[in-house]
């Protein structure tokens, strides 16, 4: 097994549909510019209420990615 060094960054994803969609939105967007993402951890979940209904979901997550060997 290869040794890895990880960098952790924090992302905030949002969605009007679901928590899962908010997670996927953040990962998809970050994947456009960050290589080597390997795992995520949800550290906060919150939402916006409008007229007694959940209107928007938001998740704060830590994402770990491997640093490239040079």
Coordinates of N, CA, C and O in Angstrom, one line a residue:
X1 N 0.8 -1.2 0.0 CA 0.0 0.0 0.0 C 0.9 1.2 0.0 O 1.8 1.3 0.7
X2 N 0.5 2.2 -0.8 CA 1.3 3.4 -0.9 C 0.9 4.4 0.2 O -0.2 4.5 0.7
X3 N 1.9 5.1 0.7 CA 1.7 6.2 1.7 C 1.0 7.4 1.0 O 1.4 7.7 -0.1
X4 N 0.1 8.0 1.7 CA -0.6 9.2 1.2 C -0.5 10.3 2.2 O -0.5 10.1 3.4
X5 N -0.4 11.5 1.6 CA -0.6 12.7 2.4 C -1.8 13.4 1.9 O -2.0 13.6 0.7
X6 N -2.7 13.8 2.9 CA -4.0 14.4 2.5 C -4.0 15.8 2.9 O -3.5 16.3 3.9
X7 N -4.7 16.6 2.1 CA -5.0 18.0 2.4 C -6.5 18.0 2.6 O -7.3 17.3 1.9
X8 N -7.0 18.8 3.6 CA -8.4 18.9 3.9 C -8.9 20.3 3.5 O -8.3 21.3 3.9
X9 N -10.0 20.4 2.8 CA -10.6 21.7 2.5 C -12.1 21.6 2.9 O -12.6 20.5 3.1
X10 N -12.6 22.8 3.1 CA -14.0 22.8 3.5 C -14.9 23.3 2.3 O -14.5 24.3 1.7
X11 N -16.0 22.7 2.1 CA -16.9 23.0 1.0 C -18.3 23.2 1.6 O -18.6 22.6 2.6
X12 N -19.1 24.1 1.0 CA -20.5 24.3 1.3 C -21.3 24.0 0.1 O -21.1 24.7 -0.9
X13 N -22.2 23.0 0.1 CA -23.0 22.7 -1.0 C -24.5 23.1 -0.7 O -24.9 23.1 0.5
X14 N -25.2 23.4 -1.7 CA -26.6 23.8 -1.5 C -27.5 23.2 -2.6 O -27.1 22.9 -3.6
X15 N -28.8 23.0 -2.2 CA -29.8 22.5 -3.2 C -31.2 22.8 -2.7 O -31.4 22.8 -1.5
X16 N -32.1 23.0 -3.6 CA -33.5 23.1 -3.3 C -34.2 21.7 -3.2 O -35.3 21.6 -2.7
X17 N -33.5 20.7 -3.6 CA -34.1 19.3 -3.6 C -33.8 18.5 -2.4 O -34.8 17.9 -1.8
X18 N -32.5 18.3 -2.0 CA -32.2 17.4 -0.9 C -30.8 17.6 -0.3 O -30.0 18.3 -1.0
X19 N -30.6 17.0 0.8 CA -29.2 17.1 1.4 C -28.3 16.4 0.5 O -27.2 16.8 0.2
X20 N -28.7 15.2 0.0 CA -27.8 14.4 -0.9 C -27.5 15.2 -2.2 O -26.3 15.2 -2.6
X21 N -28.4 15.9 -2.7 CA -28.2 16.8 -3.9 C -27.2 17.9 -3.5 O -26.3 18.3 -4.3
X22 N -27.3 18.5 -2.3 CA -26.4 19.5 -1.9 C -25.0 19.0 -1.8 O -24.0 19.7 -2.3
X23 N -24.8 17.8 -1.3 CA -23.5 17.1 -1.3 C -22.9 16.9 -2.7 O -21.8 17.3 -3.0
X24 N -23.7 16.3 -3.5 CA -23.3 16.1 -4.9 C -23.0 17.3 -5.7 O -22.0 17.4 -6.4
X25 N -23.8 18.4 -5.5 CA -23.5 19.7 -6.1 C -22.1 20.2 -5.7 O -21.3 20.7 -6.6
X26 N -21.8 20.1 -4.5 CA -20.4 20.6 -4.0 C -19.3 19.8 -4.6 O -18.3 20.3 -5.1
X27 N -19.5 18.5 -4.5 CA -18.4 17.6 -5.0 C -18.2 17.7 -6.5 O -17.1 17.8 -7.0
X28 N -19.3 17.8 -7.3 CA -19.2 18.0 -8.7 C -18.5 19.3 -9.1 O -17.7 19.3 -10.0
X29 N -18.9 20.3 -8.4 CA -18.3 21.6 -8.7 C -16.8 21.6 -8.4 O -15.9 22.1 -9.2
X30 N -16.4 21.1 -7.2 CA -15.0 21.0 -6.8 C -14.2 20.1 -7.7 O -13.0 20.4 -8.0
X31 N -14.8 19.1 -8.2 CA -14.1 18.1 -9.1 C -13.6 18.8 -10.4 O -12.7 18.3 -11.0
X32 N -14.2 19.9 -10.8 CA -13.8 20.6 -12.0 C -12.4 21.2 -11.8 O -11.6 21.4 -12.8
X33 N -11.9 21.5 -10.6 CA -10.6 22.1 -10.4 C -9.7 21.4 -9.4 O -8.5 21.7 -9.3
X34 N -10.3 20.4 -8.6 CA -9.5 19.7 -7.6 C -9.3 18.3 -8.0 O -10.3 17.6 -8.2
X35 N -8.1 17.8 -8.0 CA -7.8 16.4 -8.4 C -7.6 15.6 -7.1 O -7.1 16.1 -6.1
X36 N -7.9 14.3 -7.1 CA -7.5 13.4 -6.1 C -8.4 13.4 -4.9 O -8.0 13.0 -3.8
X37 N -9.7 13.9 -5.0 CA -10.6 13.9 -3.9 C -10.9 12.4 -3.5 O -11.1 11.6 -4.4
X38 N -10.8 12.1 -2.2 CA -11.0 10.7 -1.8 C -12.1 10.5 -0.8 O -12.7 9.4 -0.8
X39 N -12.5 11.5 0.0 CA -13.5 11.2 1.0 C -14.1 12.6 1.4 O -13.6 13.6 1.2
X40 N -15.3 12.5 2.1 CA -15.9 13.7 2.7 C -16.5 13.4 4.0 O -16.8 12.2 4.3
X41 N -16.7 14.4 4.8 CA -17.3 14.3 6.1 C -18.2 15.5 6.3 O -17.8 16.6 6.1
X42 N -19.5 15.2 6.6 CA -20.5 16.3 6.8 C -20.3 16.8 8.2 O -20.3 16.0 9.2
X43 N -20.0 18.1 8.3 CA -19.8 18.7 9.7 C -21.0 19.6 10.1 O -21.2 19.8 11.3
X44 N -21.8 20.0 9.2 CA -23.0 20.8 9.5 C -24.1 20.6 8.4 O -23.7 20.4 7.2
X45 N -25.3 20.5 8.9 CA -26.4 20.5 8.0 C -27.4 21.5 8.4 O -27.7 21.6 9.6
X46 N -27.9 22.3 7.5 CA -28.9 23.3 7.8 C -29.8 23.6 6.6 O -29.5 23.1 5.5
X47 N -30.8 24.4 6.8 CA -31.7 24.7 5.7 C -32.5 26.0 6.0 O -32.4 26.6 7.0
X48 N -33.2 26.3 5.0 CA -34.0 27.5 5.0 C -35.5 27.1 5.0 O -35.9 26.3 4.2
X49 N -36.2 27.7 5.9 CA -37.7 27.5 6.0 C -38.5 28.6 5.4 O -38.2 29.8 5.7
X50 N -39.4 28.3 4.6 CA -40.3 29.3 4.0 C -41.7 28.9 4.0 O -42.0 27.8 3.5
X51 N -42.6 29.6 4.6 CA -44.0 29.3 4.7 C -44.2 27.9 5.4 O -45.0 27.1 4.9
X52 N -43.4 27.6 6.4 CA -43.6 26.3 7.1 C -43.0 25.1 6.4 O -43.3 24.0 6.8
X53 N -42.3 25.3 5.3 CA -41.7 24.2 4.6 C -40.3 24.4 4.3 O -39.8 25.5 4.2
X54 N -39.5 23.3 4.2 CA -38.1 23.4 3.9 C -38.0 23.8 2.5 O -38.6 23.2 1.5
X55 N -37.3 24.9 2.3 CA -37.1 25.5 0.9 C -35.7 25.3 0.3 O -35.6 25.4 -0.9
X56 N -34.7 25.1 1.2 CA -33.4 25.0 0.7 C -32.5 24.3 1.7 O -32.7 24.4 2.9
X57 N -31.7 23.4 1.2 CA -30.8 22.6 2.1 C -29.3 23.1 1.9 O -29.0 23.5 0.8
X58 N -28.6 23.1 2.9 CA -27.2 23.4 2.9 C -26.3 22.5 3.7 O -26.7 22.2 4.9
X59 N -25.2 22.0 3.2 CA -24.3 21.2 4.0 C -22.9 21.8 4.0 O -22.5 22.3 3.0
X60 N -22.2 21.7 5.1 CA -20.8 22.1 5.2 C -20.1 20.8 5.4 O -20.5 19.9 6.2
X61 N -19.1 20.6 4.5 CA -18.3 19.3 4.6 C -16.8 19.5 4.5 O -16.4 20.5 3.9
X62 N -16.1 18.6 5.1 CA -14.7 18.5 4.9 C -14.4 17.5 3.8 O -15.0 16.5 3.8
X63 N -13.5 17.9 2.9 CA -13.2 17.0 1.8 C -11.7 16.7 1.8 O -10.9 17.7 1.9
X64 N -11.3 15.5 1.8 CA -9.9 15.1 1.8 C -9.5 14.7 0.4 O -10.1 14.0 -0.3
X65 N -8.3 15.3 0.0 CA -7.7 14.9 -1.3 C -6.2 14.6 -1.1 O -5.6 15.2 -0.2
X66 N -5.7 13.7 -2.0 CA -4.3 13.3 -1.9 C -3.5 14.4 -2.5 O -3.8 15.0 -3.6
X67 N -2.3 14.6 -1.9 CA -1.3 15.5 -2.5 C -0.5 14.7 -3.5 O -0.2 13.5 -3.2
X68 N -0.2 15.2 -4.6 CA 0.6 14.5 -5.6 C 2.1 14.4 -5.2 O 2.6 15.3 -4.6
X69 N 2.7 13.3 -5.5 CA 4.1 13.1 -5.2 C 4.9 13.8 -6.3 O 4.6 13.7 -7.5
X70 N 6.0 14.4 -5.8 CA 6.8 15.2 -6.8 C 8.2 14.6 -6.7 O 8.6 13.9 -5.8

